[in-house]
């Protein structure tokens, strides 16, 4: 079969996607594939336990479910759709800017419509496959405990993935047309983050405003939402009904999704080639003017710190990631604001959220400053000891975290000085721990490789997450049950010690 | 602290092995104020040698003296007077050339006013004046190479080490770079350069060293090399090929 046929392109794209996935999972090391597959199977099996705890009680629902249950299911489908839309926007944007094999294909005598139709279908397939993978434990549990009718939820997940991909492609193309290729990249990245986090945060904000808690289900099951919900005969319930096993609703949902994708592909494929060419020509045309280039008197470490801060400020990943962290801090900030008036005990919830955010953000910052160096030779040949370089970089991470959390700590200090102190200490420790993990596992890389940082060491990624969670719990417990706080601190220190023991630096 | 009078670089018994010896007990002396071209086939050990001099690789054995400073015991002092430019320009996409030079000047602890003047002059000389405040992310390889070169020169080094510095440069840019380097040599700087463009070595270098399999197999001016190899008025390319072939045959 000719490579230029639709099937040939599809096979080519699938092969590339599969190898990219394998490289990401194995960090490019051959011989690890079998271990990774085994680990994935174990992990997937393990996921059935939390899935059981989460949805086990809903397994008894049937097609005759009440309005409240339909609202919860519909909201869950909507949330999944938004998360997939967020993921798909990122994937589509990457196709525009990552040249990969496009130069070769676009210079070949093949109609570009054909190439981009396959690329769009591949995006939809990848997004859907990932969604099915994550949804599988939940659906398995529901089907096992409640009956085979729940298996139709797989069809809904597929429909959600297909329609989210279609909308993502349309959104990306629209952005290109409206704001041009230069701004689309950053805006799409921010949009992806806002869409992904926005729904959860909006529900939390609604919960805080109405009940003073962070519970999303409180809002979804409230009378106010039920009053606003459409009539039971509305087509808006089709996805929820399809999840519950309604075959007609499932067929309708799948049909609409496929039709939407087909429509987008037919409309967009003919112009996508031009958009990709435009995106490429933008990256070759340096027009972004920046004032500055200040020659300052100061220490050599100061020069390093200034450089790191400039690069962090201009890092698109960091902009979107910080935005996400800040978005997640909106609900606790709102809770803080409400607590000024009623002195609610719920304010304690703010501490773990801030500490967790500080730890996670520090992990990313630490990677960018410690491992992500685009000119390692320059820094290595500079006349200052490596320890001074490393110290300057760690200072940048800690100062960055301080800049993000201080605006939250100041009002907290006015309301509860002790809690502010504990939160500040928690943030400092969580940030220091995340930085230490990055130091132990550092591998020199270009900053643009940030997306792959988590695959360079799965162990470090999990350790970073456990450390942040551990310090968040420690800070919260220190404020409520200090003895348990001590135990939590000891446990988290144990996690760090274990991480250090397994780190390459220690092994060397 | 003292080395041989007039030596900008002295390597004695320098060795580095990976799976096989990359640099094999190399002895090399480059005089202060000369333009020295280090030639050799791919994998001969040129880059490894220069990376050890720049402090980017740790030698297995041997000594490195940069203008009398023992680079192994006092690397900071040696780095203060040395500049390194690799064939793969390593700059920051999100910085402008001027910001990059300000960063380099800060790292080397240069006087801000002097460094600023030097940066303006260098960017103009290299044809980057109009791009001084544009981020490097859209620059071509040649432009990036020139930014990296400006970075190497902005702190007024006394020893400049360049690994294939003309890669990716157009003819006009290459000529400008060569002029700048020759001006530096006239001002008393020492330049050590690897290149595969033998014509450049032939025209620019005061002395040429040929390294094969990690060892220096020939060294001298063009005339001296002709004498050593016994090829009357042959070109450097002919001599180089003859040398590499004879070393390969001997191995």
XYZ file of C-alpha atoms in Angstrom:
759
model
C 0.000 0.000 0.000
C 1.284 3.439 -0.892
C 2.317 5.600 2.025
C 0.353 8.446 0.450
C -3.023 6.770 0.944
C -5.173 7.703 3.907
C -4.530 4.311 5.461
C -0.800 4.699 4.864
C -0.722 8.053 6.628
C -2.833 6.714 9.452
C -0.425 3.836 9.934
C 2.540 6.218 9.841
C 0.932 8.526 12.431
C -0.081 5.675 14.703
C 3.436 4.236 14.590
C 4.934 7.632 15.486
C 2.387 8.162 18.280
C 3.069 4.712 19.707
C 6.849 5.193 19.642
C 6.487 8.649 21.175
C 4.342 7.168 23.934
C 6.861 4.372 24.521
C 9.745 6.862 24.609
C 7.874 8.989 27.121
C 7.051 6.041 29.330
C 10.530 4.527 29.196
C 12.429 7.831 29.156
C 14.023 6.672 25.913
C 15.709 3.645 27.497
C 15.338 0.399 25.641
C 14.632 -2.704 27.606
C 12.343 -0.917 30.007
C 9.205 -1.417 27.911
C 8.264 -4.734 29.519
C 8.738 -3.346 33.029
C 6.680 -0.303 32.133
C 3.838 -2.397 30.691
C 3.793 -4.523 33.835
C 3.843 -1.429 36.034
C 1.000 0.083 34.024
C -1.101 -3.050 34.415
C -0.467 -3.098 38.170
C -1.242 0.608 38.378
C -4.456 0.158 36.358
C -5.532 -2.662 38.677
C -4.673 -0.532 41.689
C -6.822 2.299 40.320
C -9.875 0.069 40.733
C -9.582 0.480 44.531
C -10.035 4.260 44.668
C -12.592 3.914 41.869
C -14.564 1.553 44.064
C -14.414 3.976 46.967
C -15.464 6.855 44.707
C -18.339 5.421 42.712
C -19.168 2.086 44.300
C -22.249 3.533 45.977
C -23.646 4.719 42.614
C -23.522 1.271 41.007
C -27.178 0.572 41.834
C -28.427 3.393 39.611
C -30.546 2.390 36.607
C -32.069 4.192 33.636
C -34.863 5.322 35.928
C -32.463 7.411 38.033
C -33.791 10.495 39.792
C -33.099 14.084 38.782
C -30.345 14.562 41.390
C -28.399 11.524 40.166
C -28.754 12.631 36.553
C -27.370 16.053 37.511
C -24.305 14.491 39.165
C -23.677 12.194 36.159
C -24.225 15.009 33.655
C -21.846 17.265 35.593
C -19.249 14.482 35.675
C -19.569 14.029 31.905
C -19.297 17.816 31.439
C -16.190 17.905 33.643
C -14.613 15.050 31.664
C -15.447 16.811 28.431
C -13.757 20.005 29.608
C -10.684 18.134 30.784
C -10.427 16.377 27.430
C -10.987 19.650 25.606
C -8.112 21.101 27.608
C -5.889 18.153 26.642
C -6.978 18.284 23.003
C -6.288 22.019 22.655
C -2.738 21.376 23.806
C -2.331 18.474 21.358
C -3.701 20.445 18.415
C -1.493 23.447 19.142
C 1.517 21.168 19.318
C 0.792 19.912 15.790
C 0.919 23.502 14.529
C 4.273 24.335 16.068
C 6.192 21.077 16.388
C 7.650 20.563 12.943
C 8.658 16.920 13.427
C 8.027 15.227 10.084
C 5.796 17.957 8.660
C 8.585 19.513 6.579
C 9.100 16.196 4.814
C 5.419 15.495 4.321
C 4.515 19.020 3.257
C 7.284 19.074 0.666
C 6.011 15.816 -0.839
C 3.519 15.730 -3.719
C 0.620 14.708 -1.482
C -2.610 16.670 -0.991
C -2.287 18.376 2.397
C -5.976 17.841 3.118
C -5.295 14.143 3.307
C -2.350 14.571 5.663
C -4.173 16.867 8.044
C -7.374 14.830 8.026
C -5.340 11.931 9.345
C -3.532 14.166 11.847
C -6.866 15.401 13.220
C -8.254 11.893 13.425
C -5.056 10.824 15.219
C -5.506 13.583 17.788
C -9.113 12.514 18.386
C -8.000 8.906 18.699
C -5.199 9.725 21.138
C -7.412 11.908 23.333
C -10.165 9.282 23.326
C -7.780 6.414 24.058
C -6.316 8.262 27.019
C -9.808 9.056 28.335
C -10.903 5.436 27.967
C -7.810 4.323 29.834
C -8.527 6.569 32.810
C -12.272 5.935 32.779
C -11.906 2.156 32.578
C -11.426 1.474 36.332
C -14.509 3.534 37.202
C -16.679 1.885 34.542
C -15.334 -1.586 35.414
C -16.325 -1.080 39.050
C -19.793 0.181 38.116
C -20.357 -2.687 35.666
C -19.083 -5.288 38.139
C -21.232 -4.021 40.985
C -24.244 -2.668 39.120
C -24.610 -4.601 35.889
C -23.559 -4.651 32.242
C -25.681 -1.612 31.369
C -22.837 0.559 32.734
C -20.572 -0.640 29.900
C -22.312 1.852 27.621
C -20.371 4.501 29.547
C -17.345 3.481 27.419
C -19.297 4.703 24.397
C -20.022 8.005 26.143
C -16.331 8.448 26.981
C -15.488 7.830 23.316
C -18.113 10.367 22.258
C -16.763 12.854 24.763
C -13.202 12.395 23.436
C -14.268 12.727 19.795
C -16.406 15.841 20.332
C -13.815 17.489 22.607
C -11.167 16.939 19.912
C -13.444 18.417 17.262
C -14.101 21.525 19.344
C -10.383 21.814 20.236
C -9.424 21.818 16.559
C -12.068 24.449 15.819
C -10.933 26.587 18.785
C -7.257 26.395 17.754
C -8.026 27.344 14.151
C -10.261 30.173 15.340
C -7.474 31.477 17.581
C -5.077 31.375 14.627
C -7.503 33.407 12.563
C -8.368 35.878 15.318
C -5.083 36.598 17.050
C -2.495 35.169 14.669
C 0.012 32.355 15.048
C 2.380 34.293 17.299
C -0.077 34.715 20.149
C -2.045 31.522 19.609
C 0.569 29.322 21.246
C 0.507 31.074 24.621
C -3.203 31.852 24.555
C -4.050 28.239 23.701
C -1.851 27.041 26.545
C -3.540 29.389 29.011
C -6.963 28.547 27.629
C -6.217 24.873 28.067
C -5.330 25.431 31.717
C -8.297 27.680 32.413
C -10.744 25.252 30.800
C -9.221 22.272 32.611
C -9.299 23.854 36.034
C -12.166 26.269 35.539
C -15.097 23.898 35.972
C -13.857 22.367 39.233
C -12.963 25.768 40.590
C -16.295 27.290 39.574
C -18.110 24.531 41.456
C -15.905 25.079 44.509
C -16.512 28.821 44.380
C -20.243 28.195 44.138
C -20.025 25.812 47.111
C -18.131 28.338 49.204
C -20.506 31.143 48.366
C -23.576 29.054 49.161
C -22.498 26.739 51.978
C -19.044 27.844 53.095
C -17.399 24.516 52.194
C -15.174 23.301 49.365
C -17.492 20.384 48.460
C -18.603 20.302 44.830
C -21.292 17.698 45.446
C -22.947 20.047 47.921
C -23.726 22.348 45.023
C -24.680 19.678 42.499
C -27.188 18.058 44.850
C -28.640 21.327 46.086
C -32.227 22.420 45.400
C -30.986 25.554 43.648
C -29.239 23.551 40.924
C -32.187 21.165 40.628
C -34.462 24.158 40.062
C -32.284 25.395 37.186
C -31.924 21.941 35.588
C -33.796 21.387 32.291
C -36.878 19.176 31.967
C -36.332 15.411 32.136
C -37.208 15.118 28.439
C -34.415 17.521 27.410
C -31.688 16.329 25.034
C -29.150 17.694 27.530
C -29.720 14.546 29.613
C -28.747 12.231 26.725
C -25.129 11.804 27.805
C -26.206 11.001 31.375
C -28.889 8.607 30.135
C -26.370 7.007 27.760
C -24.028 6.421 30.711
C -26.883 4.604 32.463
C -27.310 2.244 29.479
C -29.921 3.958 27.279
C -28.996 2.604 23.821
C -30.863 5.260 21.842
C -29.242 8.084 23.825
C -25.839 6.451 23.354
C -26.331 6.176 19.592
C -27.407 9.818 19.456
C -24.454 11.035 21.519
C -21.952 9.030 19.459
C -23.602 10.094 16.194
C -23.527 13.793 17.081
C -19.865 13.563 18.156
C -18.775 11.796 14.972
C -20.755 14.220 12.825
C -19.137 17.143 14.646
C -15.649 15.750 14.066
C -16.437 15.050 10.422
C -17.744 18.565 9.920
C -14.693 20.131 11.543
C -12.339 17.914 9.514
C -14.034 18.822 6.257
C -14.007 22.527 7.069
C -10.550 22.795 8.553
C -8.400 20.284 6.644
C -8.124 22.430 3.482
C -6.782 25.449 5.417
C -4.674 23.676 8.016
C -1.647 23.466 5.703
C -1.562 27.262 5.388
C -1.864 27.671 9.149
C 1.048 25.342 9.790
C 3.153 27.203 7.238
C 2.235 30.507 8.930
C 3.190 29.126 12.333
C 6.566 28.060 10.983
C 7.265 31.402 9.349
C 6.488 33.212 12.596
C 9.099 31.282 14.504
C 11.651 32.281 11.858
C 10.846 35.974 12.052
C 12.286 37.591 15.128
C 10.249 40.688 15.788
C 9.678 40.600 19.521
C 11.415 43.652 20.862
C 12.429 43.709 24.482
C 13.903 46.627 26.301
C 16.546 45.863 28.892
C 19.856 44.110 28.627
C 20.922 45.982 31.728
C 24.595 45.831 32.599
C 24.512 45.962 36.393
C 27.148 46.092 39.056
C 26.699 43.127 41.366
C 27.872 39.663 42.280
C 28.156 36.860 39.759
C 25.409 34.980 41.613
C 23.203 38.026 41.176
C 23.781 37.858 37.419
C 22.633 34.233 37.515
C 19.569 35.058 39.610
C 18.561 37.891 37.266
C 18.956 35.616 34.233
C 16.855 32.894 35.863
C 14.093 35.329 36.790
C 13.971 36.741 33.241
C 13.762 33.239 31.781
C 11.121 32.121 34.274
C 9.036 35.191 33.543
C 9.191 34.433 29.825
C 8.544 30.710 30.119
C 5.181 29.848 28.556
C 4.888 26.664 30.597
C 5.500 28.515 33.817
C 3.005 31.212 32.909
C 0.249 28.646 32.353
C 1.312 26.489 35.303
C 1.425 29.461 37.675
C -1.934 30.537 36.364
C -3.306 27.102 37.151
C -1.812 27.159 40.649
C -3.259 30.603 41.186
C -6.626 29.443 39.877
C -6.599 26.561 42.321
C -5.827 29.054 45.060
C -8.945 31.095 44.213
C -11.360 28.906 46.216
C -9.216 28.896 49.395
C -8.646 32.617 48.964
C -12.394 33.046 48.760
C -12.788 30.921 51.849
C -10.255 33.162 53.547
C -12.202 36.231 52.536
C -15.464 34.764 53.885
C -13.755 33.786 57.119
C -12.933 37.414 57.820
C -16.588 37.941 58.551
C -17.672 34.755 60.323
C -14.368 33.405 61.721
C -15.219 29.966 60.342
C -13.022 27.021 61.346
C -13.060 26.006 57.687
C -10.169 28.408 57.202
C -7.788 25.626 58.316
C -8.450 24.055 54.906
C -6.457 26.841 53.304
C -3.169 25.705 54.792
C -2.817 22.326 53.037
C -3.989 23.801 49.744
C -1.350 26.541 49.833
C 1.403 24.183 51.014
C 0.517 21.632 48.338
C 0.521 24.338 45.648
C 3.888 25.629 46.880
C 5.424 22.140 46.746
C 4.111 21.389 43.265
C 5.111 24.750 41.841
C 8.551 24.438 43.434
C 9.050 21.089 41.684
C 8.467 22.679 38.286
C 10.498 25.768 39.086
C 13.343 23.667 40.411
C 13.437 21.586 37.244
C 13.532 24.687 35.074
C 16.284 26.370 37.067
C 18.372 23.372 38.120
C 18.052 20.883 35.249
C 16.756 23.050 32.412
C 19.837 24.940 31.288
C 20.097 25.943 27.632
C 23.712 27.050 27.854
C 25.384 24.589 30.239
C 28.812 25.134 28.673
C 28.630 28.867 29.252
C 27.755 28.501 32.922
C 30.292 25.701 33.398
C 33.105 27.797 31.912
C 32.204 30.876 33.979
C 34.635 31.759 36.759
C 32.524 30.742 39.746
C 32.343 27.465 41.620
C 29.522 25.016 40.810
C 28.294 25.273 44.397
C 27.740 29.022 43.966
C 25.805 28.376 40.742
C 23.605 25.825 42.477
C 23.029 28.080 45.487
C 21.902 30.943 43.242
C 19.466 28.624 41.472
C 17.978 27.290 44.698
C 17.540 30.865 45.907
C 15.589 31.630 42.728
C 13.215 28.712 43.374
C 12.562 29.715 46.970
C 12.164 33.395 46.080
C 9.732 32.449 43.286
C 7.595 30.472 45.720
C 7.706 33.326 48.223
C 6.443 35.737 45.554
C 3.473 33.464 44.779
C 2.383 32.601 48.336
C 3.101 35.863 50.181
C -0.070 37.622 48.936
C -2.071 34.798 50.533
C -0.030 34.608 53.712
C -0.359 38.308 54.543
C -4.163 38.363 54.989
C -3.923 35.000 56.730
C -1.402 36.493 59.164
C -3.848 39.258 59.993
C -6.593 36.711 60.670
C -4.526 34.002 62.361
C -0.815 34.678 62.917
C -0.125 31.129 64.108
C -1.756 29.563 61.057
C 0.119 31.951 58.789
C 3.381 30.965 60.466
C 2.659 27.247 60.128
C 1.573 27.727 56.505
C 4.715 29.717 55.700
C 6.883 27.044 57.311
C 4.983 24.338 55.438
C 5.477 26.163 52.131
C 9.196 26.643 52.787
C 9.696 22.983 53.726
C 7.568 21.653 50.844
C 9.455 23.877 48.387
C 12.820 22.884 49.835
C 11.887 19.192 49.673
C 10.730 19.445 46.042
C 13.944 21.294 45.185
C 16.043 18.657 46.933
C 14.352 15.889 44.938
C 15.095 17.756 41.718
C 18.710 18.119 42.824
C 19.068 14.420 43.565
C 17.527 13.406 40.234
C 18.793 16.212 38.029
C 19.600 15.456 34.414
C 20.876 18.248 32.185
C 18.255 19.142 29.590
C 16.982 21.994 27.516
C 14.180 24.033 29.034
C 11.938 23.191 26.085
C 12.043 19.555 27.204
C 10.007 20.444 30.271
C 7.008 18.422 29.158
C 9.095 15.292 29.411
C 10.574 16.016 32.789
C 8.179 13.697 34.559
C 9.178 10.757 32.429
C 12.899 11.114 33.099
C 12.256 9.606 36.504
C 8.887 8.223 37.524
C 10.314 7.689 40.980
C 11.174 11.369 41.375
C 7.746 12.399 40.071
C 5.922 10.260 42.598
C 8.297 11.275 45.377
C 7.669 14.930 44.572
C 3.902 14.406 44.708
C 4.032 12.369 47.934
C 6.323 14.937 49.524
C 3.981 17.821 48.681
C 0.951 15.888 49.927
C 2.866 14.869 53.056
C 3.911 18.398 53.963
C 0.414 19.708 53.209
C -1.071 17.123 55.567
C 1.615 17.841 58.161
C 0.836 21.556 58.138
C -2.909 20.966 58.425
C -2.466 18.429 61.227
C 0.006 20.669 63.056
C -2.816 23.185 63.352
C -5.511 20.715 64.391
C -3.977 17.572 65.961
C -0.274 18.393 66.578
C 0.661 14.837 67.576
C -0.589 13.501 64.242
C 1.272 16.382 62.617
C 4.502 15.041 64.097
C 3.753 11.543 62.819
C 2.925 12.933 59.369
C 6.188 14.911 59.352
C 8.148 11.805 60.314
C 6.418 9.813 57.563
C 7.153 12.496 54.964
C 10.775 12.688 56.064
C 10.855 8.913 55.619
C 9.581 9.331 52.046
C 12.357 11.855 51.400
C 14.996 9.583 52.945
C 13.798 6.696 50.778
C 13.887 8.944 47.713
C 17.423 10.024 48.530
C 18.493 6.410 48.969
C 17.217 5.524 45.495
C 18.478 8.679 43.797
C 21.212 8.408 41.133
C 23.414 10.878 43.086
C 23.381 8.561 46.088
C 23.896 5.457 43.972
C 26.886 7.084 42.299
C 51.754 29.718 39.296
C 54.566 30.110 36.837
C 54.770 28.354 33.542
C 57.032 28.514 30.564
C 57.614 32.106 29.569
C 55.290 33.158 26.758
C 53.020 30.094 26.841
C 49.285 30.750 26.755
C 48.469 27.086 27.048
C 50.602 24.187 28.170
C 49.291 20.641 28.177
C 51.500 17.917 29.585
C 50.575 14.231 29.484
C 46.902 15.087 29.140
C 44.782 11.961 28.940
C 41.128 11.114 28.741
C 39.558 7.757 27.946
C 36.033 6.646 27.289
C 35.780 3.184 25.784
C 39.168 3.852 24.203
C 41.704 6.661 24.715
C 40.217 9.886 23.296
C 43.228 11.964 24.294
C 46.432 9.996 24.729
C 49.118 11.647 26.925
C 49.020 14.786 24.847
C 51.773 17.402 25.098
C 50.926 20.721 23.494
C 52.178 24.282 23.865
C 50.457 27.324 22.408
C 52.420 30.559 22.635
C 50.853 33.721 23.963
C 49.575 35.987 21.213
C 49.438 33.406 18.475
C 46.631 32.044 16.370
C 46.767 28.274 16.685
C 44.692 25.916 14.555
C 44.084 22.415 15.852
C 43.223 20.029 13.047
C 42.312 16.382 12.942
C 39.847 13.916 11.481
C 36.486 13.283 13.151
C 36.930 11.617 16.522
C 40.624 12.559 16.756
C 40.210 14.098 20.229
C 40.270 17.811 19.344
C 37.007 18.727 21.048
C 37.752 16.510 24.051
C 41.109 18.261 24.464
C 39.620 21.723 24.274
C 36.700 20.817 26.586
C 39.232 19.724 29.191
C 41.067 23.039 28.813
C 37.792 24.946 29.208
C 36.991 23.018 32.397
C 34.047 21.151 30.888
C 35.656 17.732 31.186
C 37.854 16.291 33.891
C 41.099 14.764 32.577
C 42.131 11.294 33.674
C 45.721 12.480 33.914
C 48.069 15.296 32.972
C 48.348 19.010 33.574
C 46.765 22.091 32.025
C 48.295 25.541 32.456
C 46.541 28.614 31.104
C 48.881 31.624 31.005
C 50.796 30.113 33.883
C 47.737 29.232 35.964
C 47.251 25.583 36.844
C 43.710 25.070 35.585
C 43.272 21.860 37.555
C 44.082 23.348 40.945
C 42.771 26.871 40.349
C 40.001 26.505 37.750
C 38.242 29.760 38.674
C 41.344 31.871 37.938
C 41.869 30.035 34.654
C 38.243 30.467 33.609
C 38.398 34.180 34.393
C 40.771 34.736 31.465
C 39.408 32.087 29.096
C 36.503 32.030 26.667
C 34.938 28.963 25.091
C 32.756 28.795 21.981
C 31.439 25.436 20.850
C 30.239 24.473 17.382
C 26.695 24.188 18.733
C 25.831 27.709 19.897
C 24.310 27.508 23.347
C 22.328 30.609 24.047
C 18.988 31.341 25.676
C 16.022 31.531 23.307
C 14.109 33.831 25.621
C 16.918 36.362 26.068
C 17.881 39.089 23.622
C 21.528 39.294 22.513
C 21.993 42.355 24.724
C 20.501 40.553 27.740
C 22.704 37.568 27.002
C 25.815 39.733 26.924
C 24.757 41.498 30.139
C 24.392 38.082 31.763
C 27.813 36.920 30.551
C 29.416 40.194 31.701
C 27.795 39.715 35.115
C 29.057 36.123 35.349
C 32.614 37.228 34.595
C 32.287 40.203 36.970
C 33.021 42.828 34.312
C 32.687 46.550 34.874
C 29.148 47.377 33.643
C 30.044 50.514 31.651
C 32.995 48.876 29.908
C 31.013 45.722 29.177
C 28.078 47.716 27.811
C 30.364 49.594 25.415
C 32.065 46.375 24.416
C 28.702 44.661 23.837
C 27.448 47.474 21.607
C 30.640 47.400 19.587
C 30.664 43.606 19.230
C 27.030 43.394 18.159
C 27.624 46.085 15.560
C 30.787 44.413 14.289
C 28.977 41.098 13.965
C 26.033 42.670 12.151
C 23.647 42.048 15.048
C 23.083 45.675 16.026
C 19.567 45.745 14.594
C 18.690 42.555 16.471
C 20.201 43.541 19.816
C 16.824 43.728 21.546
C 15.050 40.862 19.809
C 14.755 37.526 21.508
C 17.068 34.874 20.105
C 14.268 32.306 19.661
C 13.802 33.127 15.982
C 17.475 33.509 15.073
C 19.145 31.404 12.415
C 22.049 29.160 13.385
C 24.524 31.693 12.037
C 23.014 34.495 14.106
C 23.041 32.324 17.198
C 26.667 31.473 16.562
C 27.494 35.169 16.364
C 25.649 35.858 19.643
C 27.638 33.066 21.290
C 30.857 34.508 19.874
C 29.983 37.982 21.156
C 29.393 36.392 24.556
C 32.842 34.847 24.454
C 34.504 38.147 23.629
C 32.539 40.564 25.814
C 34.543 39.777 28.947
C 37.853 40.458 27.201
C 39.436 37.006 27.562
C 43.159 36.472 27.057
C 42.715 32.955 25.732
C 39.903 32.256 23.271
C 39.088 28.634 22.477
C 36.793 28.018 19.545
C 35.464 24.673 18.377
C 34.396 24.971 14.735
C 33.282 28.595 15.125
C 32.518 29.170 11.461
C 29.905 26.406 11.191
C 26.649 27.842 9.871
C 28.038 31.278 9.070
C 27.561 32.849 5.654
C 30.620 34.105 3.763
C 30.243 37.723 4.929
C 29.719 36.753 8.562
C 32.603 34.283 8.432
C 34.881 37.018 7.139
C 33.770 39.382 9.929
C 34.398 36.715 12.552
C 37.855 36.037 11.124
C 38.672 39.750 11.169
C 37.524 40.096 14.758
C 39.614 37.125 15.820
C 42.683 38.416 13.997
C 42.235 41.822 15.617
C 42.139 40.114 18.996
C 45.363 38.292 18.222
C 47.013 41.561 17.151
C 45.899 43.020 20.493
C 47.767 40.246 22.318
C 45.053 37.618 22.730
C 45.686 33.958 22.038
C 43.226 32.077 19.838
C 43.014 28.307 19.597
C 40.594 27.057 17.003
C 39.532 23.721 15.606
C 38.219 23.690 12.080
C 37.540 21.345 9.232
C 37.892 24.227 6.771
C 41.589 23.776 6.068
C 41.752 26.913 3.961
C 40.864 28.949 7.068
C 43.646 27.321 9.050
C 46.062 27.827 6.183
C 45.284 31.534 5.896
C 44.774 32.528 9.516
C 46.870 30.337 11.761
C 50.388 31.220 12.887
C 50.904 27.570 13.740
C 48.965 24.421 13.056
C 48.750 21.263 15.125
C 47.437 17.991 13.724
C 45.964 15.539 16.180
C 45.146 11.931 15.307
C 43.850 9.321 17.751
C 44.402 11.679 20.676
C 48.067 12.356 19.885
C 49.780 15.329 18.288
C 51.320 13.937 15.103
C 52.560 17.157 13.496
C 52.938 20.785 14.475
C 54.404 23.994 13.134
C 53.931 26.748 10.615
C 52.749 25.790 7.183
C 56.336 25.815 5.931
C 57.516 23.735 8.871
C 54.740 21.232 8.271
C 55.736 20.917 4.636
C 59.267 20.224 5.791
C 58.137 17.650 8.372
C 55.970 15.772 5.913
C 58.374 16.181 3.045
C 55.920 17.603 0.560
C 57.484 20.650 -1.090
C 54.791 23.141 -1.984
C 51.683 21.086 -1.413
C 48.524 22.524 0.082
C 47.515 22.011 3.695
C 44.741 19.719 2.513
C 47.225 17.443 0.728
C 49.471 17.375 3.775
C 46.570 16.732 6.123
C 45.280 13.814 4.052
C 48.795 12.383 3.767
C 49.308 12.642 7.523
C 45.996 11.054 8.435
C 46.534 8.258 5.897
C 50.022 7.495 7.172
C 48.781 7.441 10.797
C 45.933 5.155 9.806
C 48.376 2.850 8.022
C 50.692 2.860 11.038
C 47.788 1.960 13.344
